[in-house]
JSON list of C-alpha atoms in Angstrom, two decimals:
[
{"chain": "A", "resi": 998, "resn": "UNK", "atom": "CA", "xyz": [0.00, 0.00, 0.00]},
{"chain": "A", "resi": 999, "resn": "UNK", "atom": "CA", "xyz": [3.03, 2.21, -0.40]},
{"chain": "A", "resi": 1000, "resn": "UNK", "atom": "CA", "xyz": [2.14, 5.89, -1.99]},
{"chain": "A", "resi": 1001, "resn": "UNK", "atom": "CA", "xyz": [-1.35, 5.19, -1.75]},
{"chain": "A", "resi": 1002, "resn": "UNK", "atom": "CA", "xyz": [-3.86, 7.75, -0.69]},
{"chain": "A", "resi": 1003, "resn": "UNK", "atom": "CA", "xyz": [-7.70, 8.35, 0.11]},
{"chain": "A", "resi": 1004, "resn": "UNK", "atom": "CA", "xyz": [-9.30, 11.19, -0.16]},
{"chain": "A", "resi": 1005, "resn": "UNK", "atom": "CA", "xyz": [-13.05, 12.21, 0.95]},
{"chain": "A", "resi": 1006, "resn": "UNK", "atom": "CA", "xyz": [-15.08, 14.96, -0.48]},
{"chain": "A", "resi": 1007, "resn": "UNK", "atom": "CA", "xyz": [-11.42, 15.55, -2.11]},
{"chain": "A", "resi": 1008, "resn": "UNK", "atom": "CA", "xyz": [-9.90, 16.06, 1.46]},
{"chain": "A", "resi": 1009, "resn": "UNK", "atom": "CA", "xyz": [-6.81, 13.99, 1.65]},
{"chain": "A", "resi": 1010, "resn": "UNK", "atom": "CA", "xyz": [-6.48, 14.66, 5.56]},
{"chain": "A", "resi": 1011, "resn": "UNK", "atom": "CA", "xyz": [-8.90, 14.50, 8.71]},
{"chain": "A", "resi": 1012, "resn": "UNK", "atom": "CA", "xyz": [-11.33, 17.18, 8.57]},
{"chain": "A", "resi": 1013, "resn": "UNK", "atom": "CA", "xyz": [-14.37, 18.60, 10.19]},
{"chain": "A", "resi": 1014, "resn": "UNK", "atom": "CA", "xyz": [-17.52, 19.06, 7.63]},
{"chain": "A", "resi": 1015, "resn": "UNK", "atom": "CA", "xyz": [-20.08, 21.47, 9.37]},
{"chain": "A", "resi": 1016, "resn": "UNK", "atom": "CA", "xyz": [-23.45, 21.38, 8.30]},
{"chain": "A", "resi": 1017, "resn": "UNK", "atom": "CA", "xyz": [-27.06, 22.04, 9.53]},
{"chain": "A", "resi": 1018, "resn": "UNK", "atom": "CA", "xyz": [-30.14, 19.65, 10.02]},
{"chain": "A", "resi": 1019, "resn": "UNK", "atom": "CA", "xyz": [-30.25, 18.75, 6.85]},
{"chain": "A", "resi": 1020, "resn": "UNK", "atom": "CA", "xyz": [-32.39, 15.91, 4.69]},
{"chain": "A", "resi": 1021, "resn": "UNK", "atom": "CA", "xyz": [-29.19, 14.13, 3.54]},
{"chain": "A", "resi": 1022, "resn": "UNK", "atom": "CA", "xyz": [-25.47, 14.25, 3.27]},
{"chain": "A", "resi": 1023, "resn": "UNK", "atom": "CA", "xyz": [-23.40, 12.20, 1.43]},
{"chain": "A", "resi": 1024, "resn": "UNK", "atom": "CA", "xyz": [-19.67, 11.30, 2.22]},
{"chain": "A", "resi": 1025, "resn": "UNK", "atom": "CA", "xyz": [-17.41, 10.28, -0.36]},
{"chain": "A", "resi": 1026, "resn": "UNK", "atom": "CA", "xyz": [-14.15, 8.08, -0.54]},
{"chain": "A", "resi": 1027, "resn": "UNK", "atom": "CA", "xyz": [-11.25, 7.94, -3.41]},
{"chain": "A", "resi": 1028, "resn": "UNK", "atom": "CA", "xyz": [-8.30, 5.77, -3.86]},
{"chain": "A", "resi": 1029, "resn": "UNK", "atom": "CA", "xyz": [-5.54, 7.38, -5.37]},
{"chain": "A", "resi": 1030, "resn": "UNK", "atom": "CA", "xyz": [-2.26, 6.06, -6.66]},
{"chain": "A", "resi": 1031, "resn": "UNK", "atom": "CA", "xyz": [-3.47, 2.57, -7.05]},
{"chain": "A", "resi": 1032, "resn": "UNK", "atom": "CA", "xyz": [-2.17, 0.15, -9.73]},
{"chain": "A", "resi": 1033, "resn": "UNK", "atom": "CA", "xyz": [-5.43, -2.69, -8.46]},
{"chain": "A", "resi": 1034, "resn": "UNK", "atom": "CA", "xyz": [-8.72, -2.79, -7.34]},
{"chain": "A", "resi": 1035, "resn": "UNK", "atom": "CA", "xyz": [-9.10, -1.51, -3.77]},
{"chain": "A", "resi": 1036, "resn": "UNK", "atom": "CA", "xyz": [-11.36, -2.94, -0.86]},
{"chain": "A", "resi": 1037, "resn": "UNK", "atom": "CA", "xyz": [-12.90, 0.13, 1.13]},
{"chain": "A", "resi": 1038, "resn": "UNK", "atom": "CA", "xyz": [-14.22, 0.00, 4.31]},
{"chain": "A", "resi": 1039, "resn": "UNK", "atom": "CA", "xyz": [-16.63, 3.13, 6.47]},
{"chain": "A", "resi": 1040, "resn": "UNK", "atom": "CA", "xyz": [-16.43, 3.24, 9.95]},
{"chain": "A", "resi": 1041, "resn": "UNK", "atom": "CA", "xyz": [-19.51, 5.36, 11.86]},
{"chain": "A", "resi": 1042, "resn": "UNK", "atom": "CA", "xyz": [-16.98, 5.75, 15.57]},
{"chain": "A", "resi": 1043, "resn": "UNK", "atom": "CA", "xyz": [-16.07, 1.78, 16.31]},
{"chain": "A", "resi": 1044, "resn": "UNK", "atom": "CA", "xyz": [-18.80, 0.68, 14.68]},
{"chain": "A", "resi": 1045, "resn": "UNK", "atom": "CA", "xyz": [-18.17, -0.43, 10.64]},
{"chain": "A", "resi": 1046, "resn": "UNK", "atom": "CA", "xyz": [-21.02, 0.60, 8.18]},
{"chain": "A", "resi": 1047, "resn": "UNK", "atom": "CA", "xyz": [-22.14, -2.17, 6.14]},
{"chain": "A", "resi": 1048, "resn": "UNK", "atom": "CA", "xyz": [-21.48, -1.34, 2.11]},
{"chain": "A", "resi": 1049, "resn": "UNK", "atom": "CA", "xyz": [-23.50, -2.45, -0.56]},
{"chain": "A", "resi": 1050, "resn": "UNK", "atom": "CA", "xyz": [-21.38, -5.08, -3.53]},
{"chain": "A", "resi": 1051, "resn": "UNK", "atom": "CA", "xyz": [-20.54, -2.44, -5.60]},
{"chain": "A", "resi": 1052, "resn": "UNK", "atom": "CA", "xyz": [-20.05, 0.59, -3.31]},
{"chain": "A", "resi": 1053, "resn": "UNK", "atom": "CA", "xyz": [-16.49, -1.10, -1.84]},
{"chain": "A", "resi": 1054, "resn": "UNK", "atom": "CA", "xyz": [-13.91, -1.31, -4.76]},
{"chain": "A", "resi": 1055, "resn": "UNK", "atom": "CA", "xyz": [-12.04, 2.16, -5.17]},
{"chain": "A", "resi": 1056, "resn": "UNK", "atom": "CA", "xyz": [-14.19, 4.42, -4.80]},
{"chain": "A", "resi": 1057, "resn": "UNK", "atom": "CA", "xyz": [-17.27, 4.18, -2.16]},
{"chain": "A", "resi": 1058, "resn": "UNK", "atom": "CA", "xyz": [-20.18, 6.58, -1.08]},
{"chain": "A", "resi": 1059, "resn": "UNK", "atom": "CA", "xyz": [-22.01, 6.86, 2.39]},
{"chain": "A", "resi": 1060, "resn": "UNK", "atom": "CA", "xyz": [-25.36, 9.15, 2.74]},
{"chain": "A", "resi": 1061, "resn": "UNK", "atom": "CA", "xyz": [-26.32, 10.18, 6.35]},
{"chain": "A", "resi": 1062, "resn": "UNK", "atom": "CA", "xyz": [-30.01, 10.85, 6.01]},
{"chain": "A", "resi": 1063, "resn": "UNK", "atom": "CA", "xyz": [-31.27, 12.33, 7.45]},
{"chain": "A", "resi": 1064, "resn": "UNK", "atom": "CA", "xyz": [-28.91, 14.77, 9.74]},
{"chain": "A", "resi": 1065, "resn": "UNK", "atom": "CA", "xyz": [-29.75, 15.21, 13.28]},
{"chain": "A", "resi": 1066, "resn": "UNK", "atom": "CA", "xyz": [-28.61, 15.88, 16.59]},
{"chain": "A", "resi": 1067, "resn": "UNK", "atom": "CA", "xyz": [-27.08, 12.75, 17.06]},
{"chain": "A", "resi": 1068, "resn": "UNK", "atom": "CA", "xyz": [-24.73, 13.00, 14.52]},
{"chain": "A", "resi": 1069, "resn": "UNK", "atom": "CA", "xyz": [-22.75, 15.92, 15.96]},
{"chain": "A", "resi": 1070, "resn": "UNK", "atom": "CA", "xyz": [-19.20, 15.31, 16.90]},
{"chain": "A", "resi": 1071, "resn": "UNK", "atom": "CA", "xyz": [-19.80, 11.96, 15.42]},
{"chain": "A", "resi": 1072, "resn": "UNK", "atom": "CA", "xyz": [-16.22, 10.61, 13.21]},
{"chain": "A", "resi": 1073, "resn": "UNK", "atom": "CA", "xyz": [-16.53, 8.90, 9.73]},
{"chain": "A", "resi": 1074, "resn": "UNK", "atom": "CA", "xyz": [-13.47, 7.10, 8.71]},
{"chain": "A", "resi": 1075, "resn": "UNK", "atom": "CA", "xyz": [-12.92, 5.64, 5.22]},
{"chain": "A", "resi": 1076, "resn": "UNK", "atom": "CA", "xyz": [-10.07, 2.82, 5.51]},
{"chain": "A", "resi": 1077, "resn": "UNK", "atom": "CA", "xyz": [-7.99, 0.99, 3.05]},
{"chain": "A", "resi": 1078, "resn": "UNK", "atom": "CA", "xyz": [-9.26, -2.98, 3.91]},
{"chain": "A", "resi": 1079, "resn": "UNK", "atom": "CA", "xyz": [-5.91, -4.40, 3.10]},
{"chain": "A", "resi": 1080, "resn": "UNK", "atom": "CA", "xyz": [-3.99, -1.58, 4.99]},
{"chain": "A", "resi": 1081, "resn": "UNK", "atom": "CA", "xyz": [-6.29, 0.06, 7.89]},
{"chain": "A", "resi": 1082, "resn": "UNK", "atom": "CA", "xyz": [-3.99, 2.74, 8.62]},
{"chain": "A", "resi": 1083, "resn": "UNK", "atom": "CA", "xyz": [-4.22, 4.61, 5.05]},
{"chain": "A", "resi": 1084, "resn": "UNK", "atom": "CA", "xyz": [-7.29, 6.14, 6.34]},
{"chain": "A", "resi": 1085, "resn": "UNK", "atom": "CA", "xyz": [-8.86, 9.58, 5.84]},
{"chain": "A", "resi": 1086, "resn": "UNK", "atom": "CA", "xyz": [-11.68, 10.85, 9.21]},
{"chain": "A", "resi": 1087, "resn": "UNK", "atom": "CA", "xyz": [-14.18, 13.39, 9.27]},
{"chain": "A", "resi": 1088, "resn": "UNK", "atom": "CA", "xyz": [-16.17, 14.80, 11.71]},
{"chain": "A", "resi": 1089, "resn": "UNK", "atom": "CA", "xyz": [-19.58, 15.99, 11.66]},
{"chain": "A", "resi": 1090, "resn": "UNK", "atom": "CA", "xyz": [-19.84, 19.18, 13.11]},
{"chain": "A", "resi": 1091, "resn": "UNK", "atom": "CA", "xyz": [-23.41, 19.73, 13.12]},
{"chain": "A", "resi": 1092, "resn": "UNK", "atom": "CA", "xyz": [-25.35, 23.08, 14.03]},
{"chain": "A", "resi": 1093, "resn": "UNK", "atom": "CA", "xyz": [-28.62, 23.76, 15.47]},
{"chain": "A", "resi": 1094, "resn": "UNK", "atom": "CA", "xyz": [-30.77, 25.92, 17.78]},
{"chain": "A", "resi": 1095, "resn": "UNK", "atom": "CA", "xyz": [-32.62, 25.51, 20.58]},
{"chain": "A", "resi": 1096, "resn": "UNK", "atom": "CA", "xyz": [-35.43, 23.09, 20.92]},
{"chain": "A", "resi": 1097, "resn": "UNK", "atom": "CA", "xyz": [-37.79, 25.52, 22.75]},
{"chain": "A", "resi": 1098, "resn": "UNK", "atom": "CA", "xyz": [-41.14, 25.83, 22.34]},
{"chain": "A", "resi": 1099, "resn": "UNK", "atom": "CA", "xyz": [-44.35, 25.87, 24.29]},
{"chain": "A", "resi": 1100, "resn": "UNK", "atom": "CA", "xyz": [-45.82, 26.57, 27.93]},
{"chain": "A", "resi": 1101, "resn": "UNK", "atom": "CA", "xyz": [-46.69, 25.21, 31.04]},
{"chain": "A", "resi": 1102, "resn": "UNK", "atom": "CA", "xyz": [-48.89, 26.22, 34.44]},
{"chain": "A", "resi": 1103, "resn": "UNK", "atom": "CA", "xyz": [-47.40, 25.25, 37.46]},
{"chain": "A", "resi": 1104, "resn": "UNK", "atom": "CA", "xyz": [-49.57, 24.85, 41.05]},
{"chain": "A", "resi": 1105, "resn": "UNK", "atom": "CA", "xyz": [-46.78, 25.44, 44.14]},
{"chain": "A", "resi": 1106, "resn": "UNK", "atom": "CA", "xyz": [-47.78, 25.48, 47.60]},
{"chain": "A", "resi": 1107, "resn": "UNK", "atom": "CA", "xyz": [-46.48, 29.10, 49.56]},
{"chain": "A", "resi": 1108, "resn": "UNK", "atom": "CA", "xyz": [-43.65, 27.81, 51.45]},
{"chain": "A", "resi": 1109, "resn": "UNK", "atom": "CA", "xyz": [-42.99, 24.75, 49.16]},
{"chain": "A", "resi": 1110, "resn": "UNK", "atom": "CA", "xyz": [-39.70, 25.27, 46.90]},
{"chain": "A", "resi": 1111, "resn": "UNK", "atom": "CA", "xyz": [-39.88, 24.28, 43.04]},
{"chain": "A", "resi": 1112, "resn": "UNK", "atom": "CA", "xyz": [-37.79, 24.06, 40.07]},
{"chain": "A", "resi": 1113, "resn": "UNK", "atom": "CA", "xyz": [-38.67, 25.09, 36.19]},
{"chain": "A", "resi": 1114, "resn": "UNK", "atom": "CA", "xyz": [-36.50, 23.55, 33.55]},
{"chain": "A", "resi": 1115, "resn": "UNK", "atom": "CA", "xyz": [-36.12, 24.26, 29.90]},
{"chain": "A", "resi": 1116, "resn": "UNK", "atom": "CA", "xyz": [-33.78, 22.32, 27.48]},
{"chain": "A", "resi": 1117, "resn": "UNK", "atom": "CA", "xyz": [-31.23, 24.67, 26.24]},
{"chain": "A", "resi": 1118, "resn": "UNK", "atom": "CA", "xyz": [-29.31, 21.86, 24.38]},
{"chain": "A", "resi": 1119, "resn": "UNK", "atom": "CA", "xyz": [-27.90, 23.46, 20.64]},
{"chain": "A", "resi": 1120, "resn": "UNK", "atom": "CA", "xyz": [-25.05, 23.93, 18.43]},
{"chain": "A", "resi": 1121, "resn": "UNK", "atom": "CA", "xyz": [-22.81, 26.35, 18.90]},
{"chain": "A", "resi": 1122, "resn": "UNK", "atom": "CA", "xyz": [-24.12, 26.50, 22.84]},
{"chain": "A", "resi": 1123, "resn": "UNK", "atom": "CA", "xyz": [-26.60, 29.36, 23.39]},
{"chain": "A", "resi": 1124, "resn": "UNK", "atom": "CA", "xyz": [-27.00, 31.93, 25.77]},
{"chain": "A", "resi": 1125, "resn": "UNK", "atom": "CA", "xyz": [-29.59, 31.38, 28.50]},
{"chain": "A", "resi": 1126, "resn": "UNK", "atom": "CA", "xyz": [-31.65, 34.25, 30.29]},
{"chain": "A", "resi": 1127, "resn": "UNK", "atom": "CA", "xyz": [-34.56, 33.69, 32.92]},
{"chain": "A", "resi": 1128, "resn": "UNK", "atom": "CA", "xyz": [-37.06, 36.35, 32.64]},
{"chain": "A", "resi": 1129, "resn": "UNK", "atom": "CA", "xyz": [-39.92, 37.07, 34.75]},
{"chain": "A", "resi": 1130, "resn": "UNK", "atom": "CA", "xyz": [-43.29, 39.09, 33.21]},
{"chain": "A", "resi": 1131, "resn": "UNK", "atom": "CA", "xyz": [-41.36, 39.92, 30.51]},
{"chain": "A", "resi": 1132, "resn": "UNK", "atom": "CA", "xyz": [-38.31, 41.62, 32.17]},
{"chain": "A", "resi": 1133, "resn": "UNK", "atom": "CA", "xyz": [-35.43, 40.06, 33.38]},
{"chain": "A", "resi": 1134, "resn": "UNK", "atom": "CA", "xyz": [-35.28, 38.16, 36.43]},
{"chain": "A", "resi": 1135, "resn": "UNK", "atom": "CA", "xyz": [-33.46, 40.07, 39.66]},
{"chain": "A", "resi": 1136, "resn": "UNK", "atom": "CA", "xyz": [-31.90, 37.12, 41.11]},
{"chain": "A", "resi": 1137, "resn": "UNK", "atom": "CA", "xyz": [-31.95, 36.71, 45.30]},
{"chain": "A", "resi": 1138, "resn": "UNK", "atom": "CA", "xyz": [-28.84, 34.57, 46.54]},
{"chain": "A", "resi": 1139, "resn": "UNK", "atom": "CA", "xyz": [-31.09, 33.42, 49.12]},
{"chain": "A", "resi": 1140, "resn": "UNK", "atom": "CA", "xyz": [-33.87, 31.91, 47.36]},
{"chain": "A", "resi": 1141, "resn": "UNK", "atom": "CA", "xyz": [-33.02, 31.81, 43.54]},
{"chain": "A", "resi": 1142, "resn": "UNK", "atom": "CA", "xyz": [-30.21, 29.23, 42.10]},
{"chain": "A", "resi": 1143, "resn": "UNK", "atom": "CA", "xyz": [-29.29, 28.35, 38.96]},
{"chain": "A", "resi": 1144, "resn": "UNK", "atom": "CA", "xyz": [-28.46, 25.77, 37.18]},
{"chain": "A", "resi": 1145, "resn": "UNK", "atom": "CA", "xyz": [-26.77, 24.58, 33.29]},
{"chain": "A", "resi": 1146, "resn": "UNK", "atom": "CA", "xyz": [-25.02, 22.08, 31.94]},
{"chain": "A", "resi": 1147, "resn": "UNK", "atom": "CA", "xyz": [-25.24, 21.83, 27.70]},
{"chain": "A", "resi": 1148, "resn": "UNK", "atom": "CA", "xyz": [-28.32, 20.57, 27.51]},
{"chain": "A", "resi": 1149, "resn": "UNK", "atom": "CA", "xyz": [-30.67, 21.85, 30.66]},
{"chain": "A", "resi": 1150, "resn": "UNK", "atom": "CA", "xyz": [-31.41, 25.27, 32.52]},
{"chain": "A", "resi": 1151, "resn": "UNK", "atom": "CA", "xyz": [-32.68, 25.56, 35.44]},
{"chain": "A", "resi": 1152, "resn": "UNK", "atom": "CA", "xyz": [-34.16, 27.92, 37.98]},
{"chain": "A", "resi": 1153, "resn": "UNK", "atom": "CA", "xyz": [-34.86, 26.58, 41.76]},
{"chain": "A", "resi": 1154, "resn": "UNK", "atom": "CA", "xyz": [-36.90, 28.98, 43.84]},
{"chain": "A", "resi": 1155, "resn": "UNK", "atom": "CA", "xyz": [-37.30, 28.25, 47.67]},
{"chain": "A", "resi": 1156, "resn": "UNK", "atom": "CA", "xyz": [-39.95, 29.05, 49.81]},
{"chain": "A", "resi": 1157, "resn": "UNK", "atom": "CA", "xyz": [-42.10, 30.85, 47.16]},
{"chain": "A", "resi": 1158, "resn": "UNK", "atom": "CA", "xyz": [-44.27, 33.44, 48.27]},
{"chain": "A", "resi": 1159, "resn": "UNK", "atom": "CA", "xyz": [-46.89, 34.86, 46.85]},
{"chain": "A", "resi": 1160, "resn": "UNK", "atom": "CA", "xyz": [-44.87, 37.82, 44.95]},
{"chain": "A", "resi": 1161, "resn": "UNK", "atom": "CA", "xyz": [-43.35, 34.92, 42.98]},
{"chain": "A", "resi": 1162, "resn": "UNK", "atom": "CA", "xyz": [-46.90, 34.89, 41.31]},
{"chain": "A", "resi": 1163, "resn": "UNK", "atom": "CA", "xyz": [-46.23, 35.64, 37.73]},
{"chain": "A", "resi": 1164, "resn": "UNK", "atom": "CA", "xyz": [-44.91, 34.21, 33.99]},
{"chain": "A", "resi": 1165, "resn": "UNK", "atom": "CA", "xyz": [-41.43, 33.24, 34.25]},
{"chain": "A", "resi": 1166, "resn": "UNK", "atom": "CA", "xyz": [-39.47, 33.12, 30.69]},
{"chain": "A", "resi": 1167, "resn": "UNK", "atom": "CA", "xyz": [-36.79, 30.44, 29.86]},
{"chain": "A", "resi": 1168, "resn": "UNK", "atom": "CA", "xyz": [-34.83, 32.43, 27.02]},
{"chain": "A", "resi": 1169, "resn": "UNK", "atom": "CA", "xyz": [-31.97, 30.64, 24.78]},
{"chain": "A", "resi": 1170, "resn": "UNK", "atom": "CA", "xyz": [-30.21, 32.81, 22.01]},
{"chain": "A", "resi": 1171, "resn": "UNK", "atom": "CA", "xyz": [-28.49, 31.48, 19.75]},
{"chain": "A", "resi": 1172, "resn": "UNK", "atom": "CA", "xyz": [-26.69, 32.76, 16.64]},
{"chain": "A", "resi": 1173, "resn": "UNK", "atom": "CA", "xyz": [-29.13, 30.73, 14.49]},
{"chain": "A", "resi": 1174, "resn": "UNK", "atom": "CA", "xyz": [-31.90, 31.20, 16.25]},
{"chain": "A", "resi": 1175, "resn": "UNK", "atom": "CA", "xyz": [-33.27, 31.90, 20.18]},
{"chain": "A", "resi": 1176, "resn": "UNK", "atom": "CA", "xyz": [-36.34, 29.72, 22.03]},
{"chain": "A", "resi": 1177, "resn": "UNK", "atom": "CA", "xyz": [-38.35, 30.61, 24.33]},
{"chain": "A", "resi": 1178, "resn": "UNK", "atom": "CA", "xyz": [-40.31, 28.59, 27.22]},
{"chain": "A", "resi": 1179, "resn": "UNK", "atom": "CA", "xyz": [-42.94, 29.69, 29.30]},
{"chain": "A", "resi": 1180, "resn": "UNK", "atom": "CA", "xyz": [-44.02, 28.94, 32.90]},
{"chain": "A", "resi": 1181, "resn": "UNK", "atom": "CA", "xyz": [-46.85, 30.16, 34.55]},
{"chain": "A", "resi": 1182, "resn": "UNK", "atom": "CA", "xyz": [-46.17, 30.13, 38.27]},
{"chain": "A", "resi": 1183, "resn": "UNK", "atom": "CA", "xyz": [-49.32, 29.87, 40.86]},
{"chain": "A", "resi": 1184, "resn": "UNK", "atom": "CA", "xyz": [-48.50, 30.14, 44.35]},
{"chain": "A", "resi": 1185, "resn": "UNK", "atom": "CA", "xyz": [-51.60, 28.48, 46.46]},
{"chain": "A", "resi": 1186, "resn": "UNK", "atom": "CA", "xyz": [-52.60, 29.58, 50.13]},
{"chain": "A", "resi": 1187, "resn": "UNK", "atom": "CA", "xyz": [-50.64, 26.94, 52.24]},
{"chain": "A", "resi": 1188, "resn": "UNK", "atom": "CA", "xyz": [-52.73, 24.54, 53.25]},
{"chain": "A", "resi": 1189, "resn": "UNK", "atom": "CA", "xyz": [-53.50, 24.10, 57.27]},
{"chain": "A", "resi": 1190, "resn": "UNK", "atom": "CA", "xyz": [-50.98, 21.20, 58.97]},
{"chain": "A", "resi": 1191, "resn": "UNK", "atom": "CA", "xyz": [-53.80, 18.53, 60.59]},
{"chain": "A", "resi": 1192, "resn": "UNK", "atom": "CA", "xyz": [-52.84, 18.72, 64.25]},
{"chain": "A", "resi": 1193, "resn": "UNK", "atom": "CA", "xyz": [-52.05, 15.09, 64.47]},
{"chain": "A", "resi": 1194, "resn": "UNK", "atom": "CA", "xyz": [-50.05, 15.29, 67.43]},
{"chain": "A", "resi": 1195, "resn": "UNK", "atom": "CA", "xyz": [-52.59, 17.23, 69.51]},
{"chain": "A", "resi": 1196, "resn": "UNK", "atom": "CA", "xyz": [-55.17, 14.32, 67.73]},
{"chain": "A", "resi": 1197, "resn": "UNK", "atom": "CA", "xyz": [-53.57, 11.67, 69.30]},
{"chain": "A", "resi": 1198, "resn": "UNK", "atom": "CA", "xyz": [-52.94, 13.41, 72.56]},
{"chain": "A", "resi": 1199, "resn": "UNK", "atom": "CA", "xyz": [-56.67, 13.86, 72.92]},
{"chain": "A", "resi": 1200, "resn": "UNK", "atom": "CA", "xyz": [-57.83, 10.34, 72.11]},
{"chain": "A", "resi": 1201, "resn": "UNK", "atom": "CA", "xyz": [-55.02, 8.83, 74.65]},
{"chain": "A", "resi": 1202, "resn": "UNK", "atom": "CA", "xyz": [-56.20, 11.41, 77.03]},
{"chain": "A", "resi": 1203, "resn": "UNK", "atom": "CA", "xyz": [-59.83, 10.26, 76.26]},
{"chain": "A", "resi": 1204, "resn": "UNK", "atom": "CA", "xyz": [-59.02, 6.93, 76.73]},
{"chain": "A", "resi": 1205, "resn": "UNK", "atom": "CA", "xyz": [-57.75, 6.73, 79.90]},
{"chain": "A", "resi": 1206, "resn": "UNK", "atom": "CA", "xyz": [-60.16, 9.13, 81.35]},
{"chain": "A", "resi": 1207, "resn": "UNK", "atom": "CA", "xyz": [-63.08, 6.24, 80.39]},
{"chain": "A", "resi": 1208, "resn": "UNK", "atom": "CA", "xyz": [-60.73, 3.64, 81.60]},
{"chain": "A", "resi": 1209, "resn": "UNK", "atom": "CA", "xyz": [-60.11, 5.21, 84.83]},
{"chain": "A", "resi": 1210, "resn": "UNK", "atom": "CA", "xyz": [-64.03, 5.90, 85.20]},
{"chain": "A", "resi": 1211, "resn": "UNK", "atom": "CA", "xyz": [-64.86, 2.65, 84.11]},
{"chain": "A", "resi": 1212, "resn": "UNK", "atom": "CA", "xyz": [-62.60, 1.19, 86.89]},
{"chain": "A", "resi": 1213, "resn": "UNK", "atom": "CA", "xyz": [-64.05, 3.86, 89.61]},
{"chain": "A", "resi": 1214, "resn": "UNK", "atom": "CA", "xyz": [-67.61, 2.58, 88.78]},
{"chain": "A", "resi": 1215, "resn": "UNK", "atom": "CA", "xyz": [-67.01, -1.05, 87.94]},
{"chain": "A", "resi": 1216, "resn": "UNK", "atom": "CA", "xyz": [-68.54, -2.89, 91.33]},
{"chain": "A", "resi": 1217, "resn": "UNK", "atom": "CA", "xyz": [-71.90, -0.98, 90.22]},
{"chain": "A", "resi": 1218, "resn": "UNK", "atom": "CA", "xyz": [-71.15, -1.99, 86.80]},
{"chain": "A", "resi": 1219, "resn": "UNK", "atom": "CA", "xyz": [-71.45, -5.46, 87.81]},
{"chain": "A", "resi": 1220, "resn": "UNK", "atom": "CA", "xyz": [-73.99, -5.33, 90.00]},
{"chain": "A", "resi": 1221, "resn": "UNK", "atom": "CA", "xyz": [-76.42, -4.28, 87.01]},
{"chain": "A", "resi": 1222, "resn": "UNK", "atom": "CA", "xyz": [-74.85, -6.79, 84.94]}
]
């Protein structure tokens, strides 16, 4: 395999392809420099891609169809099946915004603490803003916390009160395009504890007060009996 060479989409080293989420895209592999028929083999990461007869000798075509999430950072390699280290890699670099959309109404207890979440997941990473009524949100160290990783935001309120009332705003920009998420926060009255305690207090007490009487009054009891 001395002097020969692969090449795909005409790149003879690795490379990164960017695209968006597109229907199809279609990956192609070359030998050059070769004086025989040449076995090609694709690789999706570890895993080989099984070729069609026909779409292995010298020159061999993959389609990725269609493009999605999944697919970013993902690494097509095109080896030589007689020599696997004349290989050419690319890498799918693949671009998207944020899957945002809708709303949702949210019942908390005053008191209670409670979390909204929004998936800010999207290529290149966004920028994510909580707003509240349509401004943005004043954040208090002592009962707001935040929290993102590359796919999730999040915004933990404790002890809401009843000024937390109000439409709170999950909002991701991105350079191709921002999302938005809406949550509707109710806080409730807080519901009365049931005395349980003083409940069971007052039966024992109960109790023993008709024990003890039945016990004061049981010779009479008796008697009638």
């Amino acid at each position: 395999s001395a002097g020969l060479e692969l090449s795909v989409n005409n790149h003879a080293a690795d490379f990164t392809l960017s695209t968006e989420l597109v229907p199809a895209i279609s990956l192609s592999c070359l030998v050059h420099n070769s004086s025989q028929d040449e076995e090609l083999l694709w690789y999706r990461g570890d895993g080989q891609v099984v070729l069609q007869d026909g779409n292995k000798v010298n020159i061999s075509n993959i389609c990725i169809s269609p493009v999605n999430e999944s697919d970013n950072g993902v690494t097509f390699t095109c080896r030589l099946a007689r020599d696997k280290s004349v290989q050419v890699s690319v890498i799918l670099d693949v671009q998207f915004p944020p899957q945002l959309s809708g709303e949702e109404t949210l019942h908390v207890e005053q008191e209670k603490d409670v979390t909204l979440t929004c998936n800010s997941k999207s290529n290149p990473q966004a920028q994510s803003t909580w707003l509240k009524d349509s401004h943005r949100l004043t954040l208090q160290q002592s009962r707001h916390k935040l929290y993102q990783t590359s796919e999730v935001f999040q915004l933990s309120i404790t002890k809401v009160q009843k000024s937390d009332n109000g439409t709170y705003t999950c909002l991701v920009e991105s350079p191709l395009r921002n999302g938005t998420r809406d949550f509707h926060l109710i806080v409730e009255d807080k519901k009365p504890v049931f005395p349980k305690e003083a409940v069971i207090a007052a039966v024992v007490v109960v109790a023993i007060t008709i024990f003890f009487g039945i016990m004061a009054r049981k010779d009479k009891i008796f008697k009638v009996w």
